[in-house]
């Protein structure tokens, strides 16, 4: 069996513990350096650069005329996907839509702050958003579902998906099915840093967008950072990461089963089993070979690289309280609480983007359509932001309305503060100068 990384927290010094917090994308300097000329090429050459990078980086046979998915390709996709897959996509989209409809804020609210003075918020959709759907390590119709559905619920008028092409220049058929069922018909065949640049600047074929959302490789994350002054990069969603918290009420084999879920995404993923039970840790180690035997060769290679590397494995803590502290310090993208009483632990966890509760709620169910969004902040950003939501696709405007009866009191206090801060125009705007105009 591969030598799975085993970390006994009691044996680690501060530097060793800090090392466990690192993700594969912690240092993006090399990716940013290499992404910069790709971005510049797209900015200056447009479609020609996208075609060249499709050939050189994606090994895809593509020309400018085929950068946009045609209606015929969308139609044909439904005949290329098994009925059970289409049914699973419909099931997931239905749950995701219901969840995000409940999440959608009311279009406007106003409350009376004082008699005759009203204030509130109005929410309107962002005019244009690009949805990034990765392809490099597999096909991800689930990402299409998670990004497209809340955008459609929010009412974004201009939506487009960007996703890397296959070698034959096609797009994954299930991704096309998910796009159409979610309500998005505009799909472009480009990925990586070049896709982020394309939707930031626009090309002859691709319309520029105001924002881009969706998870991606370090190349995508690097490009988002470089282009943050041109396009809103959305929440920081990089390579997958997960913590499985297991107490002593479950079998370690179950913990090992779920530890592999996010680890199989790719060698740049991060995945830890955190437990204070040595029995659970040992059972998990013993069960891994059986679980690997049921997986495909590629996914075994990916998950093995993660669990034997610097960003994965088993973390044995001295107590459940120490497990809580480790998780809150790590701030994972996905957290699964494996316990017969998961709610006993929930109140102790404050830093996790997604928390899935109990032995019947593996990350698989969260990823494929329980309802809550599975596009989540990575690299400890769960400390300050949460999952992708309807609110990521709308913008908020403050609304204020003061009646003639309420105006004098507000004007008096405004004059006082304006005078104190030295803003004479502010002061004059609520002085007798205004009164002369108001009485006309």
Tab-separated table of C-alpha atoms in Angstrom:
chain	number	residue	atom	x	y	z
A	1	UNK	CA	0.000	0.000	0.000
A	2	UNK	CA	1.232	3.545	-0.677
A	3	UNK	CA	2.772	5.300	2.308
A	4	UNK	CA	-0.167	7.500	3.328
A	5	UNK	CA	0.905	10.642	5.172
A	6	UNK	CA	0.180	10.302	8.887
A	7	UNK	CA	0.415	13.403	11.036
A	8	UNK	CA	0.319	13.106	14.828
A	9	UNK	CA	-0.300	16.664	15.980
A	10	UNK	CA	1.300	15.974	19.358
A	11	UNK	CA	4.593	15.316	17.579
A	12	UNK	CA	4.560	18.425	15.380
A	13	UNK	CA	6.156	21.774	16.166
A	14	UNK	CA	4.710	25.100	15.011
A	15	UNK	CA	6.396	24.855	11.612
A	16	UNK	CA	5.053	21.331	11.096
A	17	UNK	CA	1.535	22.398	11.934
A	18	UNK	CA	1.803	25.427	9.665
A	19	UNK	CA	2.880	23.140	6.812
A	20	UNK	CA	-0.419	21.278	7.079
A	21	UNK	CA	-2.268	24.497	6.285
A	22	UNK	CA	-0.646	24.909	2.862
A	23	UNK	CA	-2.574	24.290	-0.353
A	24	UNK	CA	-1.189	23.598	-3.793
A	25	UNK	CA	-2.101	27.120	-4.904
A	26	UNK	CA	-0.635	28.936	-1.902
A	27	UNK	CA	2.202	30.288	-4.034
A	28	UNK	CA	0.935	31.195	-7.494
A	29	UNK	CA	3.927	33.274	-8.548
A	30	UNK	CA	5.159	30.787	-11.164
A	31	UNK	CA	1.660	30.412	-12.632
A	32	UNK	CA	1.137	34.162	-12.704
A	33	UNK	CA	4.439	34.660	-14.496
A	34	UNK	CA	3.510	32.122	-17.174
A	35	UNK	CA	-0.126	33.263	-17.426
A	36	UNK	CA	0.790	36.907	-18.089
A	37	UNK	CA	1.953	36.418	-21.724
A	38	UNK	CA	-1.092	34.217	-22.430
A	39	UNK	CA	-3.355	37.000	-21.210
A	40	UNK	CA	-1.526	39.606	-23.278
A	41	UNK	CA	-1.757	37.439	-26.400
A	42	UNK	CA	-5.516	37.101	-26.016
A	43	UNK	CA	-5.862	40.835	-25.400
A	44	UNK	CA	-3.970	41.730	-28.573
A	45	UNK	CA	-4.754	38.818	-30.912
A	46	UNK	CA	-8.267	37.763	-29.874
A	47	UNK	CA	-9.633	34.619	-31.515
A	48	UNK	CA	-6.312	33.788	-33.175
A	49	UNK	CA	-4.663	33.418	-29.775
A	50	UNK	CA	-7.524	31.264	-28.479
A	51	UNK	CA	-7.201	28.921	-31.462
A	52	UNK	CA	-3.437	28.710	-30.999
A	53	UNK	CA	-3.698	27.955	-27.281
A	54	UNK	CA	-6.435	25.386	-27.928
A	55	UNK	CA	-4.003	23.619	-30.229
A	56	UNK	CA	-0.878	23.999	-28.111
A	57	UNK	CA	-2.259	23.663	-24.585
A	58	UNK	CA	-5.471	21.637	-24.976
A	59	UNK	CA	-4.272	19.638	-28.012
A	60	UNK	CA	-7.621	20.486	-29.581
A	61	UNK	CA	-8.477	20.659	-33.265
A	62	UNK	CA	-10.319	23.961	-33.433
A	63	UNK	CA	-10.678	27.050	-35.601
A	64	UNK	CA	-12.225	30.444	-34.910
A	65	UNK	CA	-15.534	29.466	-36.516
A	66	UNK	CA	-15.957	26.683	-33.950
A	67	UNK	CA	-15.061	28.592	-30.794
A	68	UNK	CA	-18.746	29.009	-29.988
A	69	UNK	CA	-20.918	25.928	-29.462
A	70	UNK	CA	-23.581	25.823	-32.156
A	71	UNK	CA	-27.295	25.149	-31.550
A	72	UNK	CA	-26.848	21.906	-33.477
A	73	UNK	CA	-24.163	20.767	-31.023
A	74	UNK	CA	-26.488	21.526	-28.122
A	75	UNK	CA	-29.320	19.611	-29.771
A	76	UNK	CA	-27.089	16.623	-30.517
A	77	UNK	CA	-25.794	16.437	-26.933
A	78	UNK	CA	-29.095	15.050	-25.661
A	79	UNK	CA	-28.724	12.043	-27.925
A	80	UNK	CA	-25.192	11.400	-26.690
A	81	UNK	CA	-25.960	11.195	-22.963
A	82	UNK	CA	-27.586	8.203	-21.273
A	83	UNK	CA	-31.101	8.779	-19.992
A	84	UNK	CA	-30.088	8.075	-16.390
A	85	UNK	CA	-27.435	10.815	-16.595
A	86	UNK	CA	-29.984	13.275	-17.979
A	87	UNK	CA	-32.371	12.276	-15.176
A	88	UNK	CA	-29.648	12.854	-12.564
A	89	UNK	CA	-28.915	16.279	-14.043
A	90	UNK	CA	-32.623	17.177	-13.993
A	91	UNK	CA	-32.886	15.988	-10.371
A	92	UNK	CA	-29.884	18.057	-9.319
A	93	UNK	CA	-30.998	21.172	-11.182
A	94	UNK	CA	-34.455	20.955	-9.614
A	95	UNK	CA	-32.990	20.849	-6.072
A	96	UNK	CA	-30.410	23.544	-6.792
A	97	UNK	CA	-33.095	25.811	-8.274
A	98	UNK	CA	-35.398	25.364	-5.265
A	99	UNK	CA	-32.565	26.136	-2.862
A	100	UNK	CA	-31.450	29.268	-4.679
A	101	UNK	CA	-34.989	30.549	-5.186
A	102	UNK	CA	-35.355	30.477	-1.395
A	103	UNK	CA	-32.036	32.294	-1.124
A	104	UNK	CA	-32.918	35.068	-3.565
A	105	UNK	CA	-33.345	38.428	-1.829
A	106	UNK	CA	-36.505	40.434	-2.353
A	107	UNK	CA	-36.145	42.953	-5.174
A	108	UNK	CA	-36.399	45.918	-2.812
A	109	UNK	CA	-37.105	46.707	0.800
A	110	UNK	CA	-37.746	50.060	2.466
A	111	UNK	CA	-38.187	50.769	6.147
A	112	UNK	CA	-39.135	53.966	7.937
A	113	UNK	CA	-36.030	55.036	9.836
A	114	UNK	CA	-37.817	57.994	11.411
A	115	UNK	CA	-41.240	59.453	10.645
A	116	UNK	CA	-41.242	60.418	6.959
A	117	UNK	CA	-37.707	59.127	6.231
A	118	UNK	CA	-37.201	55.824	4.450
A	119	UNK	CA	-34.141	53.732	3.633
A	120	UNK	CA	-33.537	50.305	2.193
A	121	UNK	CA	-31.897	48.204	-0.483
A	122	UNK	CA	-32.685	47.306	-4.058
A	123	UNK	CA	-31.164	44.261	-5.779
A	124	UNK	CA	-30.643	44.100	-9.539
A	125	UNK	CA	-28.872	41.444	-11.625
A	126	UNK	CA	-25.325	41.942	-12.833
A	127	UNK	CA	-25.576	42.598	-16.565
A	128	UNK	CA	-23.108	39.941	-17.784
A	129	UNK	CA	-21.355	37.008	-16.089
A	130	UNK	CA	-19.091	34.254	-17.420
A	131	UNK	CA	-19.278	30.796	-15.865
A	132	UNK	CA	-16.058	28.783	-15.847
A	133	UNK	CA	-16.483	24.997	-16.092
A	134	UNK	CA	-13.196	23.038	-15.842
A	135	UNK	CA	-12.383	20.037	-18.015
A	136	UNK	CA	-8.730	19.120	-17.557
A	137	UNK	CA	-9.125	16.216	-15.105
A	138	UNK	CA	-12.620	15.121	-16.133
A	139	UNK	CA	-16.018	16.380	-17.226
A	140	UNK	CA	-18.056	18.454	-14.784
A	141	UNK	CA	-21.721	18.973	-15.670
A	142	UNK	CA	-22.240	19.425	-11.922
A	143	UNK	CA	-20.191	22.638	-12.022
A	144	UNK	CA	-22.398	23.854	-14.866
A	145	UNK	CA	-25.440	23.172	-12.705
A	146	UNK	CA	-23.974	24.916	-9.662
A	147	UNK	CA	-22.925	28.055	-11.555
A	148	UNK	CA	-25.701	28.385	-14.109
A	149	UNK	CA	-28.771	27.779	-11.941
A	150	UNK	CA	-28.205	30.575	-9.381
A	151	UNK	CA	-27.243	32.943	-12.203
A	152	UNK	CA	-30.502	32.204	-14.016
A	153	UNK	CA	-32.493	32.488	-10.777
A	154	UNK	CA	-30.854	35.870	-10.176
A	155	UNK	CA	-31.957	37.018	-13.648
A	156	UNK	CA	-28.543	37.763	-15.197
A	157	UNK	CA	-29.417	38.749	-18.796
A	158	UNK	CA	-26.072	37.830	-20.430
A	159	UNK	CA	-24.665	34.474	-19.372
A	160	UNK	CA	-21.923	32.495	-21.060
A	161	UNK	CA	-20.051	29.325	-20.173
A	162	UNK	CA	-16.349	28.937	-20.958
A	163	UNK	CA	-14.942	25.430	-20.843
A	164	UNK	CA	-11.872	23.744	-22.362
A	165	UNK	CA	-12.399	21.788	-25.604
A	166	UNK	CA	-11.629	18.099	-26.053
A	167	UNK	CA	-8.975	17.075	-28.621
A	168	UNK	CA	-11.665	16.770	-31.311
A	169	UNK	CA	-12.873	20.312	-30.583
A	170	UNK	CA	-16.045	19.207	-28.815
A	171	UNK	CA	-17.493	20.065	-25.417
A	172	UNK	CA	-18.528	17.361	-22.959
A	173	UNK	CA	-22.069	16.366	-23.940
A	174	UNK	CA	-23.411	16.205	-20.378
A	175	UNK	CA	-22.105	19.717	-19.756
A	176	UNK	CA	-24.106	20.913	-22.772
A	177	UNK	CA	-27.194	19.106	-21.489
A	178	UNK	CA	-26.792	20.702	-18.058
A	179	UNK	CA	-26.306	24.130	-19.632
A	180	UNK	CA	-29.483	23.953	-21.673
A	181	UNK	CA	-31.560	22.495	-18.837
A	182	UNK	CA	-30.289	25.236	-16.542
A	183	UNK	CA	-31.128	27.903	-19.105
A	184	UNK	CA	-27.757	28.864	-20.649
A	185	UNK	CA	-27.298	28.554	-24.419
A	186	UNK	CA	-24.046	30.495	-24.958
A	187	UNK	CA	-20.981	28.280	-24.523
A	188	UNK	CA	-17.427	28.962	-25.660
A	189	UNK	CA	-14.676	26.401	-26.183
A	190	UNK	CA	-11.742	27.792	-24.264
A	191	UNK	CA	-10.206	27.149	-20.882
A	192	UNK	CA	-7.348	28.054	-18.608
A	193	UNK	CA	-5.828	31.511	-18.370
A	194	UNK	CA	-6.828	32.225	-21.975
A	195	UNK	CA	-10.529	31.784	-21.130
A	196	UNK	CA	-10.333	34.258	-18.264
A	197	UNK	CA	-8.589	36.752	-20.557
A	198	UNK	CA	-11.168	36.196	-23.301
A	199	UNK	CA	-14.147	37.048	-21.095
A	200	UNK	CA	-12.256	39.932	-19.495
A	201	UNK	CA	-11.280	41.689	-22.733
A	202	UNK	CA	-13.592	40.104	-25.301
A	203	UNK	CA	-12.546	38.765	-28.689
A	204	UNK	CA	-14.098	38.713	-32.153
A	205	UNK	CA	-16.285	35.790	-31.011
A	206	UNK	CA	-16.472	36.074	-27.245
A	207	UNK	CA	-18.354	38.928	-25.613
A	208	UNK	CA	-16.664	40.475	-22.575
A	209	UNK	CA	-18.293	39.976	-19.186
A	210	UNK	CA	-18.309	42.000	-16.003
A	211	UNK	CA	-17.643	39.008	-13.748
A	212	UNK	CA	-16.404	35.417	-13.889
A	213	UNK	CA	-17.295	32.665	-11.417
A	214	UNK	CA	-16.437	28.997	-11.126
A	215	UNK	CA	-13.597	26.771	-9.908
A	216	UNK	CA	-10.438	26.130	-11.861
A	217	UNK	CA	-6.804	25.120	-11.890
A	218	UNK	CA	-3.992	27.291	-10.525
A	219	UNK	CA	-3.723	28.710	-14.072
A	220	UNK	CA	-7.308	29.955	-13.828
A	221	UNK	CA	-6.819	31.316	-10.304
A	222	UNK	CA	-3.607	33.078	-11.385
A	223	UNK	CA	-5.333	34.664	-14.379
A	224	UNK	CA	-8.203	35.862	-12.196
A	225	UNK	CA	-5.750	37.582	-9.891
A	226	UNK	CA	-3.903	39.203	-12.771
A	227	UNK	CA	-7.131	40.441	-14.327
A	228	UNK	CA	-8.886	41.543	-11.141
A	229	UNK	CA	-8.665	45.147	-12.320
A	230	UNK	CA	-10.462	44.282	-15.565
A	231	UNK	CA	-13.091	41.736	-14.509
A	232	UNK	CA	-14.600	40.834	-11.147
A	233	UNK	CA	-12.901	37.481	-10.397
A	234	UNK	CA	-15.639	36.195	-8.092
A	235	UNK	CA	-14.935	34.076	-5.039
A	236	UNK	CA	-11.534	32.333	-4.921
A	237	UNK	CA	-12.359	28.779	-5.991
A	238	UNK	CA	-9.252	26.764	-6.776
A	239	UNK	CA	-8.304	23.070	-6.577
A	240	UNK	CA	-10.547	20.904	-4.383
A	241	UNK	CA	-9.983	20.489	-0.665
A	242	UNK	CA	-11.809	18.640	2.080
A	243	UNK	CA	-11.596	17.603	5.693
A	244	UNK	CA	-13.403	14.547	7.001
A	245	UNK	CA	-13.950	14.968	10.735
A	246	UNK	CA	-14.610	11.581	12.318
A	247	UNK	CA	-15.319	10.964	15.979
A	248	UNK	CA	-15.151	7.568	17.670
A	249	UNK	CA	-18.789	6.702	16.877
A	250	UNK	CA	-18.058	5.667	13.266
A	251	UNK	CA	-15.941	3.053	11.514
A	252	UNK	CA	-12.687	4.309	10.044
A	253	UNK	CA	-13.431	2.538	6.788
A	254	UNK	CA	-16.318	4.948	6.219
A	255	UNK	CA	-13.990	7.878	6.873
A	256	UNK	CA	-11.491	6.477	4.364
A	257	UNK	CA	-14.247	6.061	1.779
A	258	UNK	CA	-15.191	9.718	2.029
A	259	UNK	CA	-11.593	10.939	2.297
A	260	UNK	CA	-11.089	9.801	-1.292
A	261	UNK	CA	-13.978	11.858	-2.700
A	262	UNK	CA	-12.168	15.171	-3.087
A	263	UNK	CA	-8.710	13.571	-3.222
A	264	UNK	CA	-9.584	11.991	-6.565
A	265	UNK	CA	-10.125	15.365	-8.257
A	266	UNK	CA	-6.437	15.723	-9.008
A	267	UNK	CA	-2.914	15.729	-7.557
A	268	UNK	CA	-3.320	19.416	-6.682
A	269	UNK	CA	-6.247	18.655	-4.322
A	270	UNK	CA	-6.022	18.661	-0.526
A	271	UNK	CA	-7.725	16.075	1.690
A	272	UNK	CA	-7.373	15.202	5.378
A	273	UNK	CA	-9.078	12.794	7.736
A	274	UNK	CA	-9.042	14.508	11.131
A	275	UNK	CA	-9.803	12.357	14.155
A	276	UNK	CA	-8.884	12.055	17.808
A	277	UNK	CA	-9.497	8.303	17.664
A	278	UNK	CA	-6.453	6.150	16.896
A	279	UNK	CA	-8.837	3.279	16.183
A	280	UNK	CA	-10.602	5.292	13.483
A	281	UNK	CA	-7.258	6.337	11.991
A	282	UNK	CA	-5.970	2.766	11.878
A	283	UNK	CA	-9.221	1.428	10.422
A	284	UNK	CA	-9.085	4.105	7.745
A	285	UNK	CA	-5.537	3.182	6.791
A	286	UNK	CA	-6.495	-0.498	6.624
A	287	UNK	CA	-9.554	0.203	4.433
A	288	UNK	CA	-7.871	2.384	1.807
A	289	UNK	CA	-6.510	-0.508	-0.337
A	290	UNK	CA	-10.009	-2.001	-0.627
A	291	UNK	CA	-11.445	1.349	-1.695
A	292	UNK	CA	-8.642	2.000	-4.184
A	293	UNK	CA	-9.276	-1.425	-5.734
A	294	UNK	CA	-12.749	-0.249	-6.783
A	295	UNK	CA	-11.551	2.995	-8.419
A	296	UNK	CA	-10.240	3.712	-11.901
A	297	UNK	CA	-6.500	3.839	-12.444
A	298	UNK	CA	-6.490	7.598	-13.045
A	299	UNK	CA	-8.425	8.398	-9.873
A	300	UNK	CA	-6.227	6.061	-7.836
A	301	UNK	CA	-3.184	7.926	-9.130
A	302	UNK	CA	-4.681	11.316	-8.265
A	303	UNK	CA	-5.856	10.366	-4.768
A	304	UNK	CA	-2.649	8.507	-3.988
A	305	UNK	CA	-0.622	11.578	-4.892
A	306	UNK	CA	-2.746	13.662	-2.527
A	307	UNK	CA	-2.789	11.272	0.427
A	308	UNK	CA	0.939	10.536	0.262
A	309	UNK	CA	1.908	14.155	-0.342
A	310	UNK	CA	2.193	17.360	1.620
A	311	UNK	CA	-1.477	18.345	1.309
A	312	UNK	CA	-3.264	15.242	2.483
A	313	UNK	CA	-3.404	12.193	4.715
A	314	UNK	CA	-4.531	11.460	8.248
A	315	UNK	CA	-4.281	13.925	11.123
A	316	UNK	CA	-4.467	12.394	14.600
A	317	UNK	CA	-5.366	14.924	17.275
A	318	UNK	CA	-5.224	14.652	21.051
A	319	UNK	CA	-8.899	15.446	21.596
A	320	UNK	CA	-12.079	16.406	19.792
A	321	UNK	CA	-11.439	19.999	20.888
A	322	UNK	CA	-8.060	19.909	19.158
A	323	UNK	CA	-9.814	18.589	16.048
A	324	UNK	CA	-12.132	21.600	16.128
A	325	UNK	CA	-9.172	23.973	16.449
A	326	UNK	CA	-7.353	22.358	13.542
A	327	UNK	CA	-10.428	22.579	11.297
A	328	UNK	CA	-11.137	26.201	12.162
A	329	UNK	CA	-7.514	27.084	11.485
A	330	UNK	CA	-7.552	25.193	8.176
A	331	UNK	CA	-10.921	26.692	7.060
A	332	UNK	CA	-11.716	23.953	4.511
A	333	UNK	CA	-13.748	24.195	1.339
A	334	UNK	CA	-15.665	21.003	2.188
A	335	UNK	CA	-16.133	19.678	5.720
A	336	UNK	CA	-17.885	16.407	6.386
A	337	UNK	CA	-18.797	15.548	9.968
A	338	UNK	CA	-18.884	11.769	10.326
A	339	UNK	CA	-20.659	11.065	13.588
A	340	UNK	CA	-23.865	9.472	14.795
A	341	UNK	CA	-24.538	12.843	16.464
A	342	UNK	CA	-23.104	15.436	14.046
A	343	UNK	CA	-25.070	18.316	15.553
A	344	UNK	CA	-23.069	17.906	18.750
A	345	UNK	CA	-20.030	19.066	16.778
A	346	UNK	CA	-21.610	21.688	14.527
A	347	UNK	CA	-21.576	24.525	17.059
A	348	UNK	CA	-17.802	24.209	17.446
A	349	UNK	CA	-17.075	24.719	13.748
A	350	UNK	CA	-16.965	28.341	12.593
A	351	UNK	CA	-14.582	28.265	9.600
A	352	UNK	CA	-15.793	25.995	6.796
A	353	UNK	CA	-17.453	26.842	3.498
A	354	UNK	CA	-19.629	23.727	3.419
A	355	UNK	CA	-20.565	21.492	6.345
A	356	UNK	CA	-22.183	18.146	5.532
A	357	UNK	CA	-23.656	16.322	8.476
A	358	UNK	CA	-23.684	12.652	9.356
A	359	UNK	CA	-22.894	9.322	7.695
A	360	UNK	CA	-25.650	9.674	5.079
A	361	UNK	CA	-24.442	13.007	3.673
A	362	UNK	CA	-21.144	12.403	1.878
A	363	UNK	CA	-19.558	15.154	-0.203
A	364	UNK	CA	-20.788	13.292	-3.309
A	365	UNK	CA	-24.380	14.210	-2.477
A	366	UNK	CA	-23.438	17.824	-1.836
A	367	UNK	CA	-21.504	18.020	-5.089
A	368	UNK	CA	-24.245	16.569	-7.267
A	369	UNK	CA	-27.444	18.228	-6.211
A	370	UNK	CA	-28.567	18.358	-2.589
A	371	UNK	CA	-29.307	22.025	-3.224
A	372	UNK	CA	-26.639	24.185	-1.551
A	373	UNK	CA	-23.963	25.388	-3.920
A	374	UNK	CA	-20.810	23.300	-4.259
A	375	UNK	CA	-18.709	26.095	-5.781
A	376	UNK	CA	-16.876	27.110	-2.633
A	377	UNK	CA	-13.970	29.281	-1.494
A	378	UNK	CA	-10.637	27.489	-1.139
A	379	UNK	CA	-7.234	28.292	0.386
A	380	UNK	CA	-8.668	29.413	3.748
A	381	UNK	CA	-10.947	32.004	2.155
A	382	UNK	CA	-13.815	30.321	4.011
A	383	UNK	CA	-12.721	32.572	6.878
A	384	UNK	CA	-14.206	35.586	5.091
A	385	UNK	CA	-16.595	34.367	2.380
A	386	UNK	CA	-19.059	31.598	1.687
A	387	UNK	CA	-20.415	29.440	-1.137
A	388	UNK	CA	-21.468	30.783	-4.512
A	389	UNK	CA	-25.028	32.065	-4.208
A	390	UNK	CA	-27.706	34.109	-5.904
A	391	UNK	CA	-26.228	37.187	-4.248
A	392	UNK	CA	-23.031	36.694	-6.275
A	393	UNK	CA	-25.063	37.458	-9.388
A	394	UNK	CA	-26.825	40.570	-8.165
A	395	UNK	CA	-25.637	43.959	-7.020
A	396	UNK	CA	-27.119	46.010	-4.210
A	397	UNK	CA	-28.150	49.647	-4.388
A	398	UNK	CA	-29.037	51.596	-1.290
A	399	UNK	CA	-32.345	53.465	-1.523
A	400	UNK	CA	-33.213	56.588	0.441
A	401	UNK	CA	-36.303	58.801	0.464
A	402	UNK	CA	-36.946	61.723	2.835
A	403	UNK	CA	-40.300	63.499	2.848
A	404	UNK	CA	-40.748	67.237	3.230
A	405	UNK	CA	-41.950	66.754	6.797
A	406	UNK	CA	-38.872	64.745	7.832
A	407	UNK	CA	-36.335	66.898	5.989
A	408	UNK	CA	-35.689	69.686	8.568
A	409	UNK	CA	-34.439	67.345	11.306
A	410	UNK	CA	-32.105	65.467	8.969
A	411	UNK	CA	-30.885	68.697	7.393
A	412	UNK	CA	-30.027	70.181	10.774
A	413	UNK	CA	-27.861	67.243	11.817
A	414	UNK	CA	-26.279	67.022	8.368
A	415	UNK	CA	-25.293	70.715	8.515
A	416	UNK	CA	-23.659	70.206	11.896
A	417	UNK	CA	-21.520	67.295	10.777
A	418	UNK	CA	-20.697	68.900	7.415
A	419	UNK	CA	-19.474	72.023	9.187
A	420	UNK	CA	-17.375	69.937	11.609
A	421	UNK	CA	-15.753	67.962	8.777
A	422	UNK	CA	-15.100	71.089	6.757
A	423	UNK	CA	-17.285	70.324	3.733
A	424	UNK	CA	-18.917	73.625	2.850
A	425	UNK	CA	-20.849	72.334	-0.170
A	426	UNK	CA	-22.313	69.554	1.956
A	427	UNK	CA	-23.392	72.211	4.440
A	428	UNK	CA	-24.854	74.595	1.880
A	429	UNK	CA	-26.868	71.796	0.220
A	430	UNK	CA	-28.938	71.455	3.393
A	431	UNK	CA	-29.027	75.138	4.351
A	432	UNK	CA	-31.352	78.045	3.671
A	433	UNK	CA	-29.970	78.030	0.115
A	434	UNK	CA	-31.891	74.833	-0.506
A	435	UNK	CA	-34.924	76.209	1.286
A	436	UNK	CA	-35.180	79.046	-1.258
A	437	UNK	CA	-35.442	76.514	-4.090
A	438	UNK	CA	-37.842	74.243	-2.255
A	439	UNK	CA	-40.455	76.949	-1.709
A	440	UNK	CA	-40.708	77.865	-5.416
